[in-house]
XYZ file of C-alpha atoms in Angstrom:
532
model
C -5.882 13.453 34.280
C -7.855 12.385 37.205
C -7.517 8.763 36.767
C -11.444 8.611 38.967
C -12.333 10.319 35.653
C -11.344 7.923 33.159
C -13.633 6.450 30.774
C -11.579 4.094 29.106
C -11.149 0.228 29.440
C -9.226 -0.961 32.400
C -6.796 -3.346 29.736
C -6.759 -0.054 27.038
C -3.156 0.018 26.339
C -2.374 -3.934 26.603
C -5.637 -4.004 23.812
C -3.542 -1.639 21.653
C -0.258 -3.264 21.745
C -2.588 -6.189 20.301
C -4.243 -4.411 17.678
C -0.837 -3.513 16.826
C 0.155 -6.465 16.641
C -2.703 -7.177 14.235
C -2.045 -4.433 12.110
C 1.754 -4.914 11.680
C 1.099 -8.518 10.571
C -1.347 -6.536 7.629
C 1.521 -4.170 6.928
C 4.366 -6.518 6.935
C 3.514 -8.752 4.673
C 3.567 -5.845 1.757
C 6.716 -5.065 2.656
C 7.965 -8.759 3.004
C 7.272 -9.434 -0.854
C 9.133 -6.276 -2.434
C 12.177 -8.095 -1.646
C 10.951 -12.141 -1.964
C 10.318 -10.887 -5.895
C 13.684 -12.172 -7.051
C 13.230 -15.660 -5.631
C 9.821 -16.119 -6.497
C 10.510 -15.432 -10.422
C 13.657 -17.895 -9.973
C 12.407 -21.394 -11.526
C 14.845 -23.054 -9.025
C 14.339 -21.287 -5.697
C 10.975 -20.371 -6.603
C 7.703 -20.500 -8.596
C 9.204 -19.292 -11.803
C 7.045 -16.483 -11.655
C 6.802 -13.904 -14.670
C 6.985 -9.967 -13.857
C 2.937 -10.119 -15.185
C 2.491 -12.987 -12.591
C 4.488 -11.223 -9.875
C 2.644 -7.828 -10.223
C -0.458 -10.046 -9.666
C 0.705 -11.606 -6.548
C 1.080 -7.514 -5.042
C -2.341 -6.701 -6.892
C -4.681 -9.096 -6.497
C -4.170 -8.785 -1.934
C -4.323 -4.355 -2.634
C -7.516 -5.124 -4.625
C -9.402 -7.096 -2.421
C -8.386 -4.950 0.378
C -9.141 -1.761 -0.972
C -12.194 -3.249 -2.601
C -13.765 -4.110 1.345
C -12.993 -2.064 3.212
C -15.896 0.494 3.676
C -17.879 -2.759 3.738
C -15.967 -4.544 6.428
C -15.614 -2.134 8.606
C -19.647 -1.422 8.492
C -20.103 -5.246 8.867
C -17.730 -5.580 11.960
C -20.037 -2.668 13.627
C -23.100 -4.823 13.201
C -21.894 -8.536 13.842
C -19.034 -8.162 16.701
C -15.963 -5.327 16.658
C -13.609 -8.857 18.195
C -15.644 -11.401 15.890
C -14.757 -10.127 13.122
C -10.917 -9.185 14.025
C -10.834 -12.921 15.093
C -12.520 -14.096 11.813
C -9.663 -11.792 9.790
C -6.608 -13.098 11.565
C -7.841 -16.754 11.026
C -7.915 -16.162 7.063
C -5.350 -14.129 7.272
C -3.189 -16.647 8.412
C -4.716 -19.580 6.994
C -4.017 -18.074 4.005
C -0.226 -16.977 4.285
C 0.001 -20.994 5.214
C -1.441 -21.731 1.760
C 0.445 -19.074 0.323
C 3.438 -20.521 1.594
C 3.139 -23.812 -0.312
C 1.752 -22.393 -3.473
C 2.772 -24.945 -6.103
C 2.350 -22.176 -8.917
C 1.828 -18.984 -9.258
C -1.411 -19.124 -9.893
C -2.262 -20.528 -6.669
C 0.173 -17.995 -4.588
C -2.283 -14.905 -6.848
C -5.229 -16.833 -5.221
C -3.993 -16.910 -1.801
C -2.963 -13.485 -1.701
C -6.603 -12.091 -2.666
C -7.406 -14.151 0.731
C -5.060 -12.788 2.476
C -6.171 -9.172 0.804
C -9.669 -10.272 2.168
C -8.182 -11.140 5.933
C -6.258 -7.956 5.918
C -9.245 -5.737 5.114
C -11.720 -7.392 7.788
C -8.375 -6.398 10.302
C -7.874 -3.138 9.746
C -11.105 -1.070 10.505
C -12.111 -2.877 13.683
C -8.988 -2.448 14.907
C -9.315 1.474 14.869
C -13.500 1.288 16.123
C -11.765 -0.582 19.186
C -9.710 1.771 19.920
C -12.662 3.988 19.844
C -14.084 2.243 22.485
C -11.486 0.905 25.075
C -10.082 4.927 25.226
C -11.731 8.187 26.891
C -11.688 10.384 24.361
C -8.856 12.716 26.052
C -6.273 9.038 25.503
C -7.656 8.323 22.250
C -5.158 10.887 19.716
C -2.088 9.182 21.521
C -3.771 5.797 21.373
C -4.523 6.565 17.361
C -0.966 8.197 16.735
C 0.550 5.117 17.776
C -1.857 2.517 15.563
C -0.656 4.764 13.116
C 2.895 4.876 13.474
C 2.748 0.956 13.758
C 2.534 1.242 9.611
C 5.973 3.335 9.888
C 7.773 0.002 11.939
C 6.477 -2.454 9.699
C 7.936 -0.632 6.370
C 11.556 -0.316 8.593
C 11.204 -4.086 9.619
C 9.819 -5.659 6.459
C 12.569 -5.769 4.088
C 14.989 -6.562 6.397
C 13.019 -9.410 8.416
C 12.491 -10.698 4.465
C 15.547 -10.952 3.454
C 16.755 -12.539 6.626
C 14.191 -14.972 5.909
C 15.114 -15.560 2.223
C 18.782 -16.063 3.260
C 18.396 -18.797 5.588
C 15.097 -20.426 4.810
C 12.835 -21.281 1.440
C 10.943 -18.576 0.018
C 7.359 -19.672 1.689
C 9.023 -18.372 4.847
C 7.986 -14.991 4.558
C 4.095 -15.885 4.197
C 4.843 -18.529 7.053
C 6.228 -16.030 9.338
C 2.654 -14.669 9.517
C 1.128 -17.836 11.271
C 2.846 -17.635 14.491
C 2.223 -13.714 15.009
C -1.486 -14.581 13.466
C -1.983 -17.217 16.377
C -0.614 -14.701 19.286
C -2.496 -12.500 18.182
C -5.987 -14.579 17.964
C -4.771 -15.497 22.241
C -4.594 -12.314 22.824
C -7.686 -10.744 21.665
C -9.438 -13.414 22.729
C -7.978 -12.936 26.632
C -8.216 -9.119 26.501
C -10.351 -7.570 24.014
C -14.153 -6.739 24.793
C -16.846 -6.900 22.467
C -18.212 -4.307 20.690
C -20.800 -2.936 18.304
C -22.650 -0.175 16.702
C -26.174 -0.047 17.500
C -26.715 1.895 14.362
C -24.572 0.635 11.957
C -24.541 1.579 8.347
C -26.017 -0.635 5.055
C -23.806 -2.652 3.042
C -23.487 -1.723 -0.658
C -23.470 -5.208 -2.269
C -23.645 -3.905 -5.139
C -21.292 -1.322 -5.322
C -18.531 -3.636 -4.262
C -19.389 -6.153 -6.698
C -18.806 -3.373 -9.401
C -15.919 -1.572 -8.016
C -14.464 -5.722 -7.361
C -14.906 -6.333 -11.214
C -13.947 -2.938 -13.131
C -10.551 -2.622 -11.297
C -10.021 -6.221 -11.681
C -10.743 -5.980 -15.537
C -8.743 -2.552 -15.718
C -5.640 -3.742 -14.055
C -5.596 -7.063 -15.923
C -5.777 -5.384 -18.955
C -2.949 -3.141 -18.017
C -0.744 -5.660 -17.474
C -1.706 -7.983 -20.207
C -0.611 -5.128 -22.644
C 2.503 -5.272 -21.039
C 2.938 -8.453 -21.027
C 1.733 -9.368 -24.603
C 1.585 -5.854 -26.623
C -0.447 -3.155 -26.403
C -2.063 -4.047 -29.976
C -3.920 -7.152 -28.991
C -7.577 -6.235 -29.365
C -8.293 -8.731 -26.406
C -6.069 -6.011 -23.879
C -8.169 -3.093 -24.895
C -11.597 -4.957 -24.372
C -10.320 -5.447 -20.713
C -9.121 -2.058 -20.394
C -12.626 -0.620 -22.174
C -14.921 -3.408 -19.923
C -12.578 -1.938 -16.805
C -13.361 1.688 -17.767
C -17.179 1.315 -18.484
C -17.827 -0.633 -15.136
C -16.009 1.665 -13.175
C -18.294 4.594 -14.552
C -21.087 2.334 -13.524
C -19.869 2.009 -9.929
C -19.846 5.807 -9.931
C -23.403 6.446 -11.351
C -24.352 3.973 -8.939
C -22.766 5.810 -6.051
C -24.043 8.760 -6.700
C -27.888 7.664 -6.365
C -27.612 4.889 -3.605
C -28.424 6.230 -0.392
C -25.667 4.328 1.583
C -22.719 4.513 -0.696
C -19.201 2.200 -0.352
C -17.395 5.459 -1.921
C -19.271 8.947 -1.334
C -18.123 9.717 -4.910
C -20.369 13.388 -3.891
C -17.810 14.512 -1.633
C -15.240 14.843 -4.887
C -17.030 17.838 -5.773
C -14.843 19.949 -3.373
C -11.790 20.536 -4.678
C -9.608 20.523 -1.992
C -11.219 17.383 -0.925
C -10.430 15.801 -4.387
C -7.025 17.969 -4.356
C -6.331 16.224 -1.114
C -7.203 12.510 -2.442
C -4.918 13.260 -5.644
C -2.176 13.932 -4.219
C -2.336 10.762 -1.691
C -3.104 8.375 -4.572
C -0.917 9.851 -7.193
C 2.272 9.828 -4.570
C 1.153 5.999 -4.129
C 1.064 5.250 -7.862
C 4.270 6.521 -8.330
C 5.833 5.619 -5.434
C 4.721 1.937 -5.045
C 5.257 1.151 -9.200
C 8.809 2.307 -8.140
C 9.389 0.080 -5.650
C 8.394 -2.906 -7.835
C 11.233 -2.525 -10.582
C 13.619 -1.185 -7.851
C 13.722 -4.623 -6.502
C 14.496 -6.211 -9.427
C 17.349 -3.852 -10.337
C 19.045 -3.848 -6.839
C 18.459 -8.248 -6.666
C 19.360 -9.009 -10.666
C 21.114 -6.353 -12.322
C 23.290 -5.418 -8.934
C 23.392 -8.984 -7.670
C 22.329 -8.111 -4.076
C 21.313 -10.474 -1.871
C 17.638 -10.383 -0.269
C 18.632 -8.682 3.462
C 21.326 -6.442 1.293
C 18.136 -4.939 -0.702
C 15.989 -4.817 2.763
C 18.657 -2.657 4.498
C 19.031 -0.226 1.057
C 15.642 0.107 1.137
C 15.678 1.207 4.768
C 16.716 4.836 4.319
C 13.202 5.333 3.129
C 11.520 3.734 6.038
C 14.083 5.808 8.535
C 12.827 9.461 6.255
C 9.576 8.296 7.064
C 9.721 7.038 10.716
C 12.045 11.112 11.351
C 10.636 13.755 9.447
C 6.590 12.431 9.332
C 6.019 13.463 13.159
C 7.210 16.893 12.248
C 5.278 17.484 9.786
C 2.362 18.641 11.378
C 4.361 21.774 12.707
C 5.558 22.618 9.278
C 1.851 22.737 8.118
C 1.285 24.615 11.204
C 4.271 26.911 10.365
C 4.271 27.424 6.655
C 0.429 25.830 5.731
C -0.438 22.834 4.372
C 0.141 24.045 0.487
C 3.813 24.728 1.092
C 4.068 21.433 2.767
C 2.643 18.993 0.338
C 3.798 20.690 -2.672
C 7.810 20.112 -1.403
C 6.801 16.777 -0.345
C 5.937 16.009 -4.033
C 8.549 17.664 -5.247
C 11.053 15.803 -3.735
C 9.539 12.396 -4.422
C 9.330 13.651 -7.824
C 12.915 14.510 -7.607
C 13.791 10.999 -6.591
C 12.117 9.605 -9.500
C 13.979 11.705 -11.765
C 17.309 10.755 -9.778
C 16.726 7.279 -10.830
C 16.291 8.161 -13.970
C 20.196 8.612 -13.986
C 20.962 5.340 -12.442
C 22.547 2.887 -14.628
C 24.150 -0.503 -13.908
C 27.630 1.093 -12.305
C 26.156 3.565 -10.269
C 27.470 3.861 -6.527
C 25.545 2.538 -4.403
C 25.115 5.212 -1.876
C 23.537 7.267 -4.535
C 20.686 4.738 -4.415
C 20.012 4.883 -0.916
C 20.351 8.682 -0.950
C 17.658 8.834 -3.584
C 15.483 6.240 -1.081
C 16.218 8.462 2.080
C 14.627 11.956 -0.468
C 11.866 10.092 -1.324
C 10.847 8.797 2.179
C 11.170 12.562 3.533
C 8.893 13.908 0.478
C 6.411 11.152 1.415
C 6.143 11.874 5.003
C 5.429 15.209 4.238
C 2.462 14.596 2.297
C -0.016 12.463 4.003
C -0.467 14.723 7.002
C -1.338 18.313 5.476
C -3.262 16.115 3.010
C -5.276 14.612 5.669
C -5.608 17.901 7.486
C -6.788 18.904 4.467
C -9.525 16.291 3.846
C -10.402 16.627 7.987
C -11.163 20.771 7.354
C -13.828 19.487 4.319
C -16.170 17.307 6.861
C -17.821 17.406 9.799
C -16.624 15.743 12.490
C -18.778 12.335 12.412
C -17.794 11.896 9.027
C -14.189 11.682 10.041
C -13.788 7.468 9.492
C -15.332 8.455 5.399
C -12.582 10.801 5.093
C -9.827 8.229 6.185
C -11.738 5.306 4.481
C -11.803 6.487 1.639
C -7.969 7.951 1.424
C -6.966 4.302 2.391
C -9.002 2.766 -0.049
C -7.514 5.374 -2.909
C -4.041 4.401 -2.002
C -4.814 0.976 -2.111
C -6.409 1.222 -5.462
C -3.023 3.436 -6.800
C -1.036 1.522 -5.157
C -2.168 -1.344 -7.213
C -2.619 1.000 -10.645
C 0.997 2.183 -10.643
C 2.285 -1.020 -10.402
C 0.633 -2.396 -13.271
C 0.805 0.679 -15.115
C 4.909 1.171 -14.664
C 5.274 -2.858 -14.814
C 3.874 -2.481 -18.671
C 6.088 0.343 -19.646
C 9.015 -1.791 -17.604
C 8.032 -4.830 -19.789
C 7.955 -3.356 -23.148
C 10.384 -1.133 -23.034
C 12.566 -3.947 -22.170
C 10.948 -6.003 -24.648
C 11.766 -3.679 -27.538
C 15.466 -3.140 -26.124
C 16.420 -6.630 -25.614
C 15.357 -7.993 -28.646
C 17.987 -8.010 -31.064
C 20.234 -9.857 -28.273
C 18.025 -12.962 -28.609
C 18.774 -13.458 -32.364
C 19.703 -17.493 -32.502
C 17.856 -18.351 -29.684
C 15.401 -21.996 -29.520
C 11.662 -20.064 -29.873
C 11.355 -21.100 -26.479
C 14.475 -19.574 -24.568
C 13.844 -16.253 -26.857
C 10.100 -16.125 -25.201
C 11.491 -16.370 -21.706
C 14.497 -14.347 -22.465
C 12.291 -11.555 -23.545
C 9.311 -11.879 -20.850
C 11.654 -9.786 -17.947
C 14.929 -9.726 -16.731
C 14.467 -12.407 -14.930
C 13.948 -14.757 -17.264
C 16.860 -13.417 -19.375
C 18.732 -14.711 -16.208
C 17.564 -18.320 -16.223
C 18.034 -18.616 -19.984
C 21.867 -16.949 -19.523
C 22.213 -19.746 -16.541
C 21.928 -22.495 -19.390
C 23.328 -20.797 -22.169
C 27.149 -21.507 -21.109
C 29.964 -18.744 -22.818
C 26.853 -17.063 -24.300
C 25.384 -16.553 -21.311
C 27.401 -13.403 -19.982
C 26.436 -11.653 -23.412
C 22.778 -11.846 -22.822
C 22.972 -11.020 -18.849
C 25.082 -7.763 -20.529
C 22.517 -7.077 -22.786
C 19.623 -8.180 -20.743
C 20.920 -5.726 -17.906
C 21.048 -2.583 -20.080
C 17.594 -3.304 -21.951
C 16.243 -3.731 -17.917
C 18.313 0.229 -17.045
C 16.871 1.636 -20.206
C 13.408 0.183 -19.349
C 13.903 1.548 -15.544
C 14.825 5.104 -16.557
C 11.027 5.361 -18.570
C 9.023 4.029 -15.725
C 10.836 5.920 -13.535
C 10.069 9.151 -16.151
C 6.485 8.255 -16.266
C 6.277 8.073 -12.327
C 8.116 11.296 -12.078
C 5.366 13.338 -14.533
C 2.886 11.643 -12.392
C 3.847 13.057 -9.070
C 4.980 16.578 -10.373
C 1.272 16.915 -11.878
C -0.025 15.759 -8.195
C 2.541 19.269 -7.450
C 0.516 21.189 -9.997
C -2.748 19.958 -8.286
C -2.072 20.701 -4.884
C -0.554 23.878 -5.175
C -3.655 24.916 -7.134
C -6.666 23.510 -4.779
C -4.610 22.917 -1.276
C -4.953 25.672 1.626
C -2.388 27.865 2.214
C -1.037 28.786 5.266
C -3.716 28.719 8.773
C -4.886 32.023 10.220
C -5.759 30.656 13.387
C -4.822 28.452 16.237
C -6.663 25.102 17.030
C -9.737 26.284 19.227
C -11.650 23.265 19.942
C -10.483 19.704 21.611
C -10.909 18.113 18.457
C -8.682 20.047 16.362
C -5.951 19.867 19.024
C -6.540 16.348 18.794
C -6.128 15.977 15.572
C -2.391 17.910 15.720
C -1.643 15.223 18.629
C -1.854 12.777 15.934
C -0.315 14.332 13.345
C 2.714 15.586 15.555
C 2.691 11.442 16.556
C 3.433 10.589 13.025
C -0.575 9.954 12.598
C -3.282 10.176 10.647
C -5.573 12.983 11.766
C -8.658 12.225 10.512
C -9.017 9.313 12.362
C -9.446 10.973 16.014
C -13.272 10.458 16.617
C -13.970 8.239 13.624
C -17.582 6.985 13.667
C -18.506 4.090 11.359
């Protein structure tokens, strides 16, 4: 490349080692919290959280993110591509400060939907400035290593958390955002031009307001059922309220000429095939991850930066076989390649079905390492999938709205696996509690936690409940793990009905090479040439 010729910013690549940077502080605070769980339920170390209260803390940052941002990334077109980054960082890390010295749980569920808020202002912009500071023949390298940035923070997270949890208080791992927040904030304000869209899109006020309210109604009733039963008539009028204003976001959608969610586009069925399979993978995958951490941190009695480094064979499936995925969907089509990626995860979930509270250890991290290399080959023929539905200026909808759908299952299978998790264990641990003061009963049979603390005071009794407490927690494992499993084999079903088989013809045009530079990078391809 004739460097004469060059279109992009003088600064490009030190700008995208920043907007790294701002991106990995998004990423790595998800992955942070699957292994600060443990403390934060302890009433000692922690907040004393219950499960219900802990799948809150995880839900209510995925639903504000997912929630905003369409709208977010529309508003940083029109008021300032580095504003708004530098507005996100500062409540981004404002709020992991606050989060950090939550007094309750109630106000770390708060600070978290900040931090959701922060995180979702951060991500678009960072991918419109990339679309700016690079000439368009730099910008599938420049995008294929934003994207592989998510891949490092999921290998880092757990481990830099439990290093954190073994040597400092719990409110480290929010805290440990502040300093990488304020680098960050120096940095783009040193190196990062302004930018904007001189036609940017409308924002759907009302569309997030009703997309905001029926998840946040849906989830809560989810895990109120499975906190408190299933027959309370109060859980069902959340659930019902949930359903009903979701359907009203939709009709809404559908008639609103600049739409959060182009709910039209569904009416493809490879496009919807495609979006399936992302978000069912996600439900299934991130509900897993949930009770995982409380089996490998309670019922195994690993230590925080033990469970980080047996959750890394996931991360390290991920981080090998997802940059060759794009030649297996080159080689074999994208069909063949998402349907054994969901397989496999599927086959991991029905591995752990079989994993009780003796089980070698290695077995574990095997079943980690099969369902990190099913999940890296699924995003990328599902995203080539999406890319061959649009046009090419409609490229940012197709990612948007895959993020956003992950998000949203993301924060649906946790709820929905955490209420099978909590009464199943509920209905198994039950006759261990016989004799108990009403009040150590109630705790005792909230989660496995809580069976823990009670056992801690209980003196020779104690070992008999953690006994019991730990089976009741195994049996309750092996059905969330069943339901998860049924999930992703029906996300199988759907992709090897509506997903394209093998391609008939080589990339012709720049764009579609692009898009295999990403992919081949570990990438997400329909992000080359998003417009907002």
């Amino acid at each position: 490349m004739d460097p004469q010729t060059n279109t992009g910013h003088p600064r490009r690549w030190a700008i995208l080692g920043v907007l790294v940077i701002s991106l990995l502080v998004v990423v790595l605070d998800n992955t942070i919290l699957n292994v600060a769980i443990r403390v934060l339920a302890d009433p000692d170390e922690g907040l004393g959280a219950t499960q219900a209260q802990l799948e809150w803390a995880v839900n209510s940052y995925t639903l504000v993110f997912a929630a905003l941002l369409f709208s977010f990334g529309i508003l940083g077109d029109r008021w300032g591509r580095k504003r708004f980054l530098m507005v996100g960082l500062a409540i981004f890390g404002l709020s992991s400060l606050a989060s950090a010295y939550a007094q309750n749980p109630e106000q770390l569920i708060a600070m978290r939907a900040l931090m959701g808020l922060g995180g979702a202002a951060i991500m678009p912009v960072t991918l419109s400035i990339i679309s700016v500071v690079f000439d368009p023949r730099e910008r599938a390298k420049a995008i294929g290593l934003w994207s592989g940035s998510v891949g490092l923070a999921v290998a880092i997270g757990p481990i830099l958390g439990g290093f954190l949890l073994e040597h400092f208080w719990w409110g480290s791992v929010f805290l440990i955002n502040v300093p990488i927040v304020v680098l960050g904030m120096v940095l783009i304000a040193v190196l990062v031009p302004e930018s904007r869209n001189p036609h940017p899109g409308r924002i759907d006020l009302l569309g997030v307001l009703l997309s905001v309210v029926g998840l946040t109604s849906l989830v809560y009733g989810i895990i109120d059922g499975g906190e408190n039963g299933f027959d309370q008539p109060a859980v069902w009028a959340f659930i019902v309220a949930g359903v009903a204003v979701l359907a009203g976001f939709i009709a809404w959608e559908r008639k609103y000429e600049f739409p959060s969610l182009d709910v039209k586009l569904f009416r493809n069925g490879q496009f919807s095939a495609s979006i399936a399979s992302i978000g069912l993978t996600f439900f299934a995958s991130m509900g897993t991850f949930f009770f995982m951490a409380f089996y490998l941190q309670l019922v195994r009695g690993y230590t925080p930066l033990q469970t980080g480094l047996l959750l890394l064979p996931f991360a390290v499936a991920q981080l090998a076989f997802a940059p060759r995925s794009a030649a297996m969907v080159h080689r074999f089509g994208g069909k063949a390649v998402s349907v054994t990626g969901l397989v496999l995860v599927g086959l991991s979930l029905i591995g752990f079905m079989t994993v009780g509270v003796d089980t070698p250890i290695w077995v574990v991290a095997a079943l980690f390492f099969v369902q990190g290399t099913g999940m890296a080959n699924i995003m990328p023929p599902a995203m080539e999938a999406i890319m061959s539905t649009l046009p090419r200026e409609r490229a940012g909808v197709g990612s948007a709205i895959s993020n956003t759908i992950r998000q949203v299952a993301a924060a649906l299978g946790i709820a929905v696996l955490g209420s099978v998790l909590a009464a199943v264990y509920r209905s198994q641990v039950g006759d261990a509690l016989t004799g108990l003061p009403d009040a150590a009963r109630e705790a005792a049979s909230e989660s496995i936690a809580g069976a823990y603390a009670v056992a801690a005071q209980a003196g020779p009794q104690g070992g008999a409940l953690v006994t019991a407490a730990n089976s009741a927690f195994v049996n309750a494992m092996h059905a969330s793990a069943l339901g998860a499993a049924v999930i992703v084999l029906i996300g199988a079903l759907v992709s090897l009905t509506w997903l394209p088989g093998r391609p008939t013809h080589a990339p012709e045009t720049a764009v579609e090479r692009a898009r295999e530079e990403v992919a081949e990078a570990g990438g997400d391809p329909a992000l080359v040439d998003a417009d907002r």
